[in-house]
Tab-separated table of C-alpha atoms and ligand atoms in Angstrom:
chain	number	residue	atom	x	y	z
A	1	UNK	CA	-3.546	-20.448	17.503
A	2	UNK	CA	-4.818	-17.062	15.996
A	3	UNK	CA	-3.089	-16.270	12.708
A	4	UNK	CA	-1.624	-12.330	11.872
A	5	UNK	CA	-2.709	-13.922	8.215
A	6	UNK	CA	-4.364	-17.216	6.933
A	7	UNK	CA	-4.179	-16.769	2.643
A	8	UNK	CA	-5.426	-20.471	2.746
A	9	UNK	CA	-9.098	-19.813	3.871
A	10	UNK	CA	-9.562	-17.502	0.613
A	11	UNK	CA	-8.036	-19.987	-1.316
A	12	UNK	CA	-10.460	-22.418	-0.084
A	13	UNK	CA	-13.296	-20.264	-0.927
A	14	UNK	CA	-12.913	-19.580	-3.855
A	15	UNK	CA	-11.045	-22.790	-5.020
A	16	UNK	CA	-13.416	-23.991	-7.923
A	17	UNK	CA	-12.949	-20.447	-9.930
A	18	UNK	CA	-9.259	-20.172	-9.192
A	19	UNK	CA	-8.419	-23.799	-10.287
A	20	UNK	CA	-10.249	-22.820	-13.061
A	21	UNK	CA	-9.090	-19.823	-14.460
A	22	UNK	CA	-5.672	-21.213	-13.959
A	23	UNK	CA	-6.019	-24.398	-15.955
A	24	UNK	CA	-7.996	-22.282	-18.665
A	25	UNK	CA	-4.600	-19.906	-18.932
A	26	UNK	CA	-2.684	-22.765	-19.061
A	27	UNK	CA	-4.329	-23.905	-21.770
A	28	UNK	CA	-4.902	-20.729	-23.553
A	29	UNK	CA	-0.982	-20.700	-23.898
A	30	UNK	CA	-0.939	-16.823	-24.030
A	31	UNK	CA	1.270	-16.253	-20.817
A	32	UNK	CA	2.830	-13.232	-21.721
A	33	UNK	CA	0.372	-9.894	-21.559
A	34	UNK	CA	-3.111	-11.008	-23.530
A	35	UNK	CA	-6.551	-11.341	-22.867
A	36	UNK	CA	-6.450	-12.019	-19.031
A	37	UNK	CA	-3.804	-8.736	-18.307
A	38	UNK	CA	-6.743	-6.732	-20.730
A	39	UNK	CA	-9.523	-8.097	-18.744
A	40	UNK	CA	-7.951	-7.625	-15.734
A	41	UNK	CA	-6.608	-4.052	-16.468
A	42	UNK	CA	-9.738	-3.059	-17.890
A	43	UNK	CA	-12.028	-4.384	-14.580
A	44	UNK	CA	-10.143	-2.574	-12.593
A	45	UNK	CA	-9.579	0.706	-13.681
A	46	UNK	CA	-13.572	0.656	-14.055
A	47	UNK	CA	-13.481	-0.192	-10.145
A	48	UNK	CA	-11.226	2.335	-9.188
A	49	UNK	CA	-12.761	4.974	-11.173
A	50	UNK	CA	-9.556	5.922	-13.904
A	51	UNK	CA	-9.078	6.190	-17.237
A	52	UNK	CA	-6.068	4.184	-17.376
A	53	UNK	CA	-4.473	0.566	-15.781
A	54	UNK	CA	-1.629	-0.752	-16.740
A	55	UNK	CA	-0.438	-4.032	-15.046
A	56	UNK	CA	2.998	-4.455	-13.820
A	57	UNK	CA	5.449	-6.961	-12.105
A	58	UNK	CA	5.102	-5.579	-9.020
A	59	UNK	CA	4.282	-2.701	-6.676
A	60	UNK	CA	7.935	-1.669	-6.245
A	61	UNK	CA	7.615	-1.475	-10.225
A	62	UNK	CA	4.445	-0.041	-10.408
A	63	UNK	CA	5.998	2.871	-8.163
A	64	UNK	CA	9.469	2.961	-10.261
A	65	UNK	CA	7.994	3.208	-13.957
A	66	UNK	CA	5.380	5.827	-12.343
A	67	UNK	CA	8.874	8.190	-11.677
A	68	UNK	CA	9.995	7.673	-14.490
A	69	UNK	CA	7.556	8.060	-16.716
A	70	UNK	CA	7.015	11.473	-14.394
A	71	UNK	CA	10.625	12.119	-15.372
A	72	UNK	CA	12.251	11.232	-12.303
A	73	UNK	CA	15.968	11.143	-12.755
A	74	UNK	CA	19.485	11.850	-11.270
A	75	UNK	CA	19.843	14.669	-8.572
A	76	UNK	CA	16.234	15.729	-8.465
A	77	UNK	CA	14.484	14.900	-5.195
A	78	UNK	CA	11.156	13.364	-4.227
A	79	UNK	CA	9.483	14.007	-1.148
A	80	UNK	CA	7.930	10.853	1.100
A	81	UNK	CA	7.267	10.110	4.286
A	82	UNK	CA	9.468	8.209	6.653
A	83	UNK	CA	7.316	5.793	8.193
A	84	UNK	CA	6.210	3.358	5.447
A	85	UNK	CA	7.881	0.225	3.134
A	86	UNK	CA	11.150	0.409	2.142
A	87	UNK	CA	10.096	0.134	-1.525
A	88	UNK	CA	8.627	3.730	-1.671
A	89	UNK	CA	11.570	5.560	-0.977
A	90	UNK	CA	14.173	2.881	-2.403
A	91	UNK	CA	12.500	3.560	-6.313
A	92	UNK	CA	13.265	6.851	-5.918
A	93	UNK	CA	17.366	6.136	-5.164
A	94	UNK	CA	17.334	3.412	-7.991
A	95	UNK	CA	16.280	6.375	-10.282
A	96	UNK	CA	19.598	8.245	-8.952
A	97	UNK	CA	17.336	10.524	-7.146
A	98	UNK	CA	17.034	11.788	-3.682
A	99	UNK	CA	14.164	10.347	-0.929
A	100	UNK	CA	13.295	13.488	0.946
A	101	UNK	CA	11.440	12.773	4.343
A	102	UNK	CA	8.759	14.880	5.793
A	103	UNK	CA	7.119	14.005	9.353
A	104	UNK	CA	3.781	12.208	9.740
A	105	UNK	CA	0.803	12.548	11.470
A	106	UNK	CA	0.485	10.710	15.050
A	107	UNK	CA	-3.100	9.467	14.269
A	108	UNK	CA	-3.121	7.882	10.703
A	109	UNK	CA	0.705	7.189	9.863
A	110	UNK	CA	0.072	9.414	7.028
A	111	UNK	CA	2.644	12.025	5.623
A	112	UNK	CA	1.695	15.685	7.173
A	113	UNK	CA	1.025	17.920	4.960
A	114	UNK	CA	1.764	20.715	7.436
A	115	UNK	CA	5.678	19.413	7.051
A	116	UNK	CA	5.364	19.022	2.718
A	117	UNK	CA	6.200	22.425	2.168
A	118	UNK	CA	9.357	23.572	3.771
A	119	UNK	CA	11.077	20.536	2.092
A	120	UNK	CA	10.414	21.468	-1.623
A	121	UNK	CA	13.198	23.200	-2.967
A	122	UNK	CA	14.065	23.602	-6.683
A	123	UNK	CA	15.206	19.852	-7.071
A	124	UNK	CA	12.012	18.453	-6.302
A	125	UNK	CA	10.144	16.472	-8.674
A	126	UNK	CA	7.201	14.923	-7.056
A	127	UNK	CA	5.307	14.243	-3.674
A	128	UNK	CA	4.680	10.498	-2.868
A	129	UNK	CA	1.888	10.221	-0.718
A	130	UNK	CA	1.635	6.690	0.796
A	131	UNK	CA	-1.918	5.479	1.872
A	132	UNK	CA	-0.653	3.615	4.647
A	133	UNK	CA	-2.355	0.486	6.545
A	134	UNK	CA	-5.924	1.355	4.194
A	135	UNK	CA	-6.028	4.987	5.155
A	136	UNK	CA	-5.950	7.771	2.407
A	137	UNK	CA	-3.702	10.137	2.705
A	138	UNK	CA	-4.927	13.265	3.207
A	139	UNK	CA	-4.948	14.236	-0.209
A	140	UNK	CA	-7.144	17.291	-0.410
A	141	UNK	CA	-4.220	19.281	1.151
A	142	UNK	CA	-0.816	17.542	-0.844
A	143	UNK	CA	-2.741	18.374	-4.172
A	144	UNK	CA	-3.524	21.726	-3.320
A	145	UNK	CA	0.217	22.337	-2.317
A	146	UNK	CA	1.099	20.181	-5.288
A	147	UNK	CA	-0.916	22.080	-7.534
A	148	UNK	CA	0.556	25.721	-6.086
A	149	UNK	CA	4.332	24.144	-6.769
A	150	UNK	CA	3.324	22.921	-10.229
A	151	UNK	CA	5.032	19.008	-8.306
A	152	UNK	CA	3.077	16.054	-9.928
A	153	UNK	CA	1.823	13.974	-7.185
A	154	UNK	CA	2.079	10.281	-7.342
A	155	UNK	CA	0.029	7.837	-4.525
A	156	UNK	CA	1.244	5.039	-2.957
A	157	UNK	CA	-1.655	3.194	-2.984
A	158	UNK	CA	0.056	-0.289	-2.844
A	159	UNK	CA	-1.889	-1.033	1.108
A	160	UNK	CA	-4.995	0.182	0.303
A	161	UNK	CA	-7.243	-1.121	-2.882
A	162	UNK	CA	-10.960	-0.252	-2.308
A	163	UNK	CA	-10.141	2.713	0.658
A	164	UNK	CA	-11.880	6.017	-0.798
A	165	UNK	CA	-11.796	9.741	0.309
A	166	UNK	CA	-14.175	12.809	-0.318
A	167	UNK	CA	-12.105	14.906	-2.825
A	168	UNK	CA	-13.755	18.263	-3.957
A	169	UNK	CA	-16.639	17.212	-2.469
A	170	UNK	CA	-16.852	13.709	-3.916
A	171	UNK	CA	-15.760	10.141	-2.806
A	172	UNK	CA	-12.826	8.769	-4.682
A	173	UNK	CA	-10.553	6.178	-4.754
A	174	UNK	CA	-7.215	5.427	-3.958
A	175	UNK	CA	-6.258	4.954	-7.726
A	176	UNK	CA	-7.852	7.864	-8.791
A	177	UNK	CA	-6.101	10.669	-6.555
A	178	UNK	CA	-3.345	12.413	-7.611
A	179	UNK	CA	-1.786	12.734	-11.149
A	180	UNK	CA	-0.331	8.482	-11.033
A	181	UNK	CA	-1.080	6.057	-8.396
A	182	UNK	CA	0.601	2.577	-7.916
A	183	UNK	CA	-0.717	-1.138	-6.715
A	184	UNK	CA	0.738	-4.067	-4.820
A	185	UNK	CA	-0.961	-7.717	-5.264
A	186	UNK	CA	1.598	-8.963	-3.124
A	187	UNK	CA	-0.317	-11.708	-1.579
A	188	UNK	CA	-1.136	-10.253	1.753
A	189	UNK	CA	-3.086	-7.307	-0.064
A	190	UNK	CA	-6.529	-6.393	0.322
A	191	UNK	CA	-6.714	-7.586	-3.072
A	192	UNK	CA	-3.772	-10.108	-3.596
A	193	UNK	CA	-2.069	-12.046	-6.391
A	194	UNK	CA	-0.842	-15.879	-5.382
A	195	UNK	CA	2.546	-14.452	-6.190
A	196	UNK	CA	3.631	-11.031	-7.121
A	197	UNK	CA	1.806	-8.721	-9.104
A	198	UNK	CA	1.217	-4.450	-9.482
A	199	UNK	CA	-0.711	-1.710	-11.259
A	200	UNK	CA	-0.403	1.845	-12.416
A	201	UNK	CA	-2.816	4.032	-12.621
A	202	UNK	CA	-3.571	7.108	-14.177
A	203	UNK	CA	-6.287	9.561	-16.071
A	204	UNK	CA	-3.157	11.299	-18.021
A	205	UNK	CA	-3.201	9.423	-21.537
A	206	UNK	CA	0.429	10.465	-21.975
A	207	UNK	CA	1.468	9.311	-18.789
A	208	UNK	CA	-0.072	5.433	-19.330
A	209	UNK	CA	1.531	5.441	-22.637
A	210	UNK	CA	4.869	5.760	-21.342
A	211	UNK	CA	4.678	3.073	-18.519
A	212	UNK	CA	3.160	0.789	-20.790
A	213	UNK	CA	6.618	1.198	-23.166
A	214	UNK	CA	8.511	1.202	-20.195
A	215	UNK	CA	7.390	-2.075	-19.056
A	216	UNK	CA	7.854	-3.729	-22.367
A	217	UNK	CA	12.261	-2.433	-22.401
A	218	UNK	CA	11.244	1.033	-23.252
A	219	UNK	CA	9.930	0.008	-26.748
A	220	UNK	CA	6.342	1.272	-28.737
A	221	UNK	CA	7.402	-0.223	-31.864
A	222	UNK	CA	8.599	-3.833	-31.683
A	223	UNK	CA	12.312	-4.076	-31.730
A	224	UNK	CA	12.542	-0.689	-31.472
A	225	UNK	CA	13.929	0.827	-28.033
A	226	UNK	CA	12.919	4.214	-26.995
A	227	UNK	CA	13.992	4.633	-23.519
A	228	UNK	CA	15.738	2.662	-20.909
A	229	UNK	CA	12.573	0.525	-19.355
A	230	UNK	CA	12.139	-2.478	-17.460
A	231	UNK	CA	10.409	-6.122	-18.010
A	232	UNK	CA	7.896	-5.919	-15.775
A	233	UNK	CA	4.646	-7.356	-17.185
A	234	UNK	CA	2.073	-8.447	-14.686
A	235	UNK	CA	2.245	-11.742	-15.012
A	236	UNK	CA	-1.259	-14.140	-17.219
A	237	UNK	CA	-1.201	-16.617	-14.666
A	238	UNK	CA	-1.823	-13.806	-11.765
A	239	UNK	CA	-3.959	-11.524	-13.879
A	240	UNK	CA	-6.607	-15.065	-14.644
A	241	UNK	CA	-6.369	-15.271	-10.415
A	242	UNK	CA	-7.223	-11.759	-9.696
A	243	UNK	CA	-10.256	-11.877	-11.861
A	244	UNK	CA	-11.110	-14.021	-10.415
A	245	UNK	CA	-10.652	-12.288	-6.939
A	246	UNK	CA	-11.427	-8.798	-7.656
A	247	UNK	CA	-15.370	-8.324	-7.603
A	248	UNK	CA	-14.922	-9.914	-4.018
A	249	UNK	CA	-12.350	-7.180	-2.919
A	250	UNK	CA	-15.547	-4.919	-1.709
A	251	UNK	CA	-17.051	-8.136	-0.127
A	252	UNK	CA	-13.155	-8.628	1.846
A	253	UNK	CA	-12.881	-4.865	2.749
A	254	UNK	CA	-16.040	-4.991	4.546
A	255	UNK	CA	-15.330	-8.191	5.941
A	256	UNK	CA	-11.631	-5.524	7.603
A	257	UNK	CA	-13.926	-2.407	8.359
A	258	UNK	CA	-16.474	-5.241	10.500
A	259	UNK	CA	-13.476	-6.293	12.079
A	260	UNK	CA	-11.996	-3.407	13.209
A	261	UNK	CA	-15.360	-1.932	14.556
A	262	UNK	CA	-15.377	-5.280	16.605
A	263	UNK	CA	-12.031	-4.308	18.366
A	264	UNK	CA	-12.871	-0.878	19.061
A	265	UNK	CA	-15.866	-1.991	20.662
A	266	UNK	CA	-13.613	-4.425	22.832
A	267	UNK	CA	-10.827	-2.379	23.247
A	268	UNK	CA	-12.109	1.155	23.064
A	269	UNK	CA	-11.646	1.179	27.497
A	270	UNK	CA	-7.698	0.559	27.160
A	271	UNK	CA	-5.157	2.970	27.653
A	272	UNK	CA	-3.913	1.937	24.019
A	273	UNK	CA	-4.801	3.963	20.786
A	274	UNK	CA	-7.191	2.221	18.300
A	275	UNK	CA	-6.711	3.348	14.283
A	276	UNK	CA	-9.275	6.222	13.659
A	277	UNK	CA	-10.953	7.064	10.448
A	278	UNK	CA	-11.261	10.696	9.751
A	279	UNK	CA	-13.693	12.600	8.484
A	280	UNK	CA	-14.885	11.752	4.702
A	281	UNK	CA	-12.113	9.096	4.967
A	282	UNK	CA	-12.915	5.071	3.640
A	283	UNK	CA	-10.154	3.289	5.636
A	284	UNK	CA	-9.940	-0.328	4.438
A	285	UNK	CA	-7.570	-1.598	7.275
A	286	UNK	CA	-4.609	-3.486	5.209
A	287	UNK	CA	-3.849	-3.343	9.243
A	288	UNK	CA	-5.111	-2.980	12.509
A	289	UNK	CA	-2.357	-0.884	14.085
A	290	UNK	CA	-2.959	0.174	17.544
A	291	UNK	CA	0.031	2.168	19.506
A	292	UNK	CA	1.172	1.654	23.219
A	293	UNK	CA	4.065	3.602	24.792
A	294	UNK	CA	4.128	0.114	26.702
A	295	UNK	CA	3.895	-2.631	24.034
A	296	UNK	CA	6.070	-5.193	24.843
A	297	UNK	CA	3.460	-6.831	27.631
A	298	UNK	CA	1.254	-6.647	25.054
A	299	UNK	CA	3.177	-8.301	22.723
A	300	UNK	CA	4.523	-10.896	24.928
A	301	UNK	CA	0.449	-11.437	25.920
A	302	UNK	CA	-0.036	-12.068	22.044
A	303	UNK	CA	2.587	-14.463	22.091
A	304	UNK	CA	1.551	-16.179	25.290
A	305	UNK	CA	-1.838	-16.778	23.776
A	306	UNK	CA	0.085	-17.490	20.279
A	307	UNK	CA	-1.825	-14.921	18.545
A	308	UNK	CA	-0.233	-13.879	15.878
A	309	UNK	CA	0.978	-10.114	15.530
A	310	UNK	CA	3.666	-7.503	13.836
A	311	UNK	CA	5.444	-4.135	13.932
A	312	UNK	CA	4.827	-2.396	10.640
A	313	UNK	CA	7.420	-0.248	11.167
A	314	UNK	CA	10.130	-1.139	13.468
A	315	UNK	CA	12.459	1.509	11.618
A	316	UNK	CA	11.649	4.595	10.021
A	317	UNK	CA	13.211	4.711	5.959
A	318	UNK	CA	15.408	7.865	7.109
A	319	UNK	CA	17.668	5.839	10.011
A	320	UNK	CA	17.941	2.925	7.666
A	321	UNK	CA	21.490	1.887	7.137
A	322	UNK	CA	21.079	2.401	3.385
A	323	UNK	CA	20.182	5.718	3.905
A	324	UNK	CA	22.829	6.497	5.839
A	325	UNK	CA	24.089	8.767	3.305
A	326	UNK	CA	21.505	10.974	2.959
A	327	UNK	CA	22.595	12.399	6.295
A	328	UNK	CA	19.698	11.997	8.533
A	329	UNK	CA	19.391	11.950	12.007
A	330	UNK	CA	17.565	10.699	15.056
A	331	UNK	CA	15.556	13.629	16.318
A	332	UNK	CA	14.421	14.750	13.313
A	333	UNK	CA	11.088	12.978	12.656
A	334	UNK	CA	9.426	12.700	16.534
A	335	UNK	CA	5.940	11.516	15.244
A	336	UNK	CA	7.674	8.888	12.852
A	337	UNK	CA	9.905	7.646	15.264
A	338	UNK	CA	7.564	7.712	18.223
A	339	UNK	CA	5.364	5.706	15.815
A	340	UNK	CA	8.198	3.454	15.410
A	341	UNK	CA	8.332	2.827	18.898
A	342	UNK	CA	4.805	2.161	19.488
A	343	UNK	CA	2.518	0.535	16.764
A	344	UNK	CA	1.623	-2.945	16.912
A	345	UNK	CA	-1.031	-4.860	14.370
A	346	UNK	CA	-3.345	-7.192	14.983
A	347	UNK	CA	-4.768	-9.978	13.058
A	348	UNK	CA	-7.536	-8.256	10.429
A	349	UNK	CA	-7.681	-10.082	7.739
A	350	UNK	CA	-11.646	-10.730	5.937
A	351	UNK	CA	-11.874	-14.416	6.491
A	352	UNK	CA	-10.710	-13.700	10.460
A	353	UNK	CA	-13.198	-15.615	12.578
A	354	UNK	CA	-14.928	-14.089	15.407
A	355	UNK	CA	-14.143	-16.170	18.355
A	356	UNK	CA	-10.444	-15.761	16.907
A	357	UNK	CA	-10.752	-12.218	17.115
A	358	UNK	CA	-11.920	-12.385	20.786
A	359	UNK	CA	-9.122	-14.277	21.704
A	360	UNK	CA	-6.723	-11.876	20.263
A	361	UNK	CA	-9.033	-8.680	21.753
A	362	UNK	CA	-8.192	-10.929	25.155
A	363	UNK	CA	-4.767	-11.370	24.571
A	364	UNK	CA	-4.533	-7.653	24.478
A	365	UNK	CA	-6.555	-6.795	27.076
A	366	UNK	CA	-4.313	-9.483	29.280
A	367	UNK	CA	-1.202	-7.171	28.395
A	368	UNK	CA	-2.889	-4.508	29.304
A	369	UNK	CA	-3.333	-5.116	32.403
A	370	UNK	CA	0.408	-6.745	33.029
A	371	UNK	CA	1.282	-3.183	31.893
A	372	UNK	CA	-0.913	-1.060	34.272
B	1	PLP	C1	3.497	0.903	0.967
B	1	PLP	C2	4.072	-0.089	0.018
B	1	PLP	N1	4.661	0.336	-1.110
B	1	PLP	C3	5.169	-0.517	-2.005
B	1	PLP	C4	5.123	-1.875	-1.814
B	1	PLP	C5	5.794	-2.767	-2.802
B	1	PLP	O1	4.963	-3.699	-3.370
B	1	PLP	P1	5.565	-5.092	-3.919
B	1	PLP	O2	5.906	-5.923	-2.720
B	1	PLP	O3	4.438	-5.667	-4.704
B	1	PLP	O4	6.733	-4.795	-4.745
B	1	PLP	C6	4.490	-2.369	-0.657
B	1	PLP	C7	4.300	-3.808	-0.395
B	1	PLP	O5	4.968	-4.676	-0.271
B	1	PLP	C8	3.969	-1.460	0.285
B	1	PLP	O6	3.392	-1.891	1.406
C-alpha cells in the first residue's frame, strides 16, 4: 500500500524534539499567545522574508482577518479564482461580500491574469491570488494591474510555504508578495501543525496591527473593543510543534521538488500532463497534479495497486451549490472546469519512499496503457 499522505513518518522523525517541546509548554502553563506564538511568529517572518507575522487559528482565519483588516465589507466584491479551496472564496461571503471568479491558466491552476481585468468594476476591493498546489501565482502581472487599479492584493499562500518567485528581478517568497498574504498549518501542509493552525503576513505596519486586534475580539486595549474581531489565536501547543518543524520545511520541500523530478523522469513519455514550473518560478509541490482527459483508468490503476490518490478539485467554487446565488453558470470558466475534469494527484509528500514512488509511477503507467 502506497499512501496519498503518511503524517506518521515525520512524526517519527522528529519525535524526541516534538515530545519535547510539548511537555515543556505544558509545563510552562502559558497556553494562550506567549513566548512560543513570539518565537514562532518571529522565525518565520525572518524565513519568509516580511516585516510582520501574526499567528492565527487557522488559514480560513488567516484569509478572513486579512479582508477585513483590508476593509472588506458588505456589497464590495473580491476577485478569485474558481479552481481552488472552498475557504478562499467562502471568507469573502462571511464578510457580506461578493466572490468574483476569473478563469485560470491550463498549465499551473493559477488565476489568469489576462481574465483579472475585465472583472474589476467599482465594487471591487481586492484580488486574491491563490498559490495553488506550491506554485506562485504569477504575481508580477496581478500587482502591476493591482497597482494601476489602486486594489490591494492579498495571496493565498495557505499550499505553498517555502515556494518563491523572481519579483522585480529578485526571488521572493510566498509571504512576501502582495500587500497581505495568509498561511495554513493544517496538517497536510508543507509545513504543518498536529492540528490546526495559520499566519498573516504582511510588511504594512498598519495592516499587522489591525489583525493582531482582530484576533484578540477586536480589542488593543484590554477590555476595550474596537471593532468586531474574532478569537483566533494560533494556538501554544501548535506554535512549540512548529518550531520545532520549521527549519526542516526547506529540508521537506526539497525532499517534494526530488520527487516530482523523479516522476517526470518516469512519466515524461505518457500522453498525460506533468505539473510544470515556469520560468523564475520555486514550485514546492503541496501536490503532484497531473491532468488526463482519460483519468478514470488511471485512477482505477491507482486503486488496483492501492496507491493512494485525489482530485483537488472535483468542483470549481463558482458551480458550488452555495454559490448558487451568485448566478454563475457552466460555460463560463472552460480552463477551470476542464481542470475540474481532469487533474489527478499523486502521492508527494517529503518522507515518500522511492520504491513507493515507483510503484505509484507504475500504477500510472498501467492506466495508461488500459486507456490507449
Ligand atoms: C488554498 C487554501 N486556502 C485556504 C485554506 C484554509 O486553511 P485551513 O484549513 O487552515 O483553514 C486551505 C487549506 O485547507 C487551502 O488549501
Amino acid at each position: 500500500m502506497v499512501p496519498l499522505l503518511d503524517l506518521t513518518r515525520q512524526y517519527q522523525e522528529l519525535k524526541p524534539e516534538l515530545d519535547a517541546a510539548v511537555l515543556s509548554l505544558l509545563a510552562s502553563g502559558q497556553y494562550v499567545l506567549g513566548p512560543a506564538v513570539e518565537e514562532f511568529e518571529n522565525t518565520a517572518a525572518k524565513s519568509l522574508g516580511v516585516q510582520h507575522a501574526i499567528g492565527v487559528a487557522n488559514g480560513t482565519d488567516a484569509l478572513q482577518l486579512s479582508l477585513q483588516a483590508l476593509g472588506v465589507g458588505d456589497g464590495d466584491e473580491v476577485i478569485t479564482a474558481p479552481f481552488t479551496f472552498i475557504a478562499t472564496a467562502e471568507v469573502v461571503s462571511q464578510l457580506g461580500a461578493k466572490p468574483v471568479f476569473c478563469d485560470i491558466s491550463a498549465d499551473t491552476f493559477n488565476i489568469d491574469p489576462a481574465q483579472i481585468e475585465a472583472a474589476i468594476t467599482p465594487q471591487t476591493k481586492a484580488i486574491v491570488p491563490v498559490h495553488l498546489f506550491g506554485h506562485p501565482a504569477p504575481m508580477n502581472e496581478i500587482n502591476e494591474i493591482a497597482r494601476r487599479h489602486g486594489l490591494p492584493v492579498l495571496t493565498d499562500a495557505a499550499q505553498s510555504w517555502g515556494a518563491a518567485l523572481e519579483v522585480d528581478g529578485k526571488m521572493q517568497s510566498c509571504g512576501a508578495m502582495g500587500d497581505i498574504a495568509s498561511f495554513s498549518f493544517f496538517p497536510s501542509k508543507n509545513l504543518g501543525a498536529c492540528g490546526e493552525g495559520g499566519l498573516v503576513t504582511t510588511g504594512d505596519a498598519e495592516l499587522a496591527e489591525k489583525v493582531r486586534m482582530l484576533r484578540v475580539h477586536g480589542q488593543r486595549r484590554r477590555y476595550i473593543h474596537d471593532e468586531i474581531g474574532y478569537n483566533s489565536r494560533l494556538h501554544s501547543l501548535q506554535a512549540a510543534i512548529l518550531n520545532v518543524k520549521l527549519p526542516h520545511a526547506k529540508r521537506w520541500n526539497d525532499a517534494r521538488r526530488a520527487n516530482a523530478a523523479r516522476y517526470a523522469e518516469m512519466l515524461s513519455d505518457l500522453p498525460i500532463e506533468l505539473p510544470v514550473e515556469r520560468e523564475g518560478a520555486h514550485h514546492v509541490y503541496h501536490q503532484y497534479t497531473l491532468r488526463s482527459s482519460n483519468r478514470e483508468p488511471i485512477c482505477e490503476a491507482l486503486t488496483k495497486a492501492e496507491v493512494g490518490w485525489a482530485i483537488y478539485y472535483p468542483m470549481c467554487l463558482h458551480l458550488q451549490p452555495v454559490f448558487e446565488n451568485l448566478g454563475y453558470r457552466e460555460g463560463q470558466f472552460p480552463v477551470a472546469e476542464t481542470a475540474a475534469r481532469e487533474v489527478l494527484s499523486l502521492p508527494i509528500f517529503p518522507e515518500l519512499r522511492a520504491d513507493e514512488l515507483e510503484e505509484a509511477a507504475a500504477a500510472v503507467r498501467a492506466g495508461c496503457e488500459t486507456a490507449a
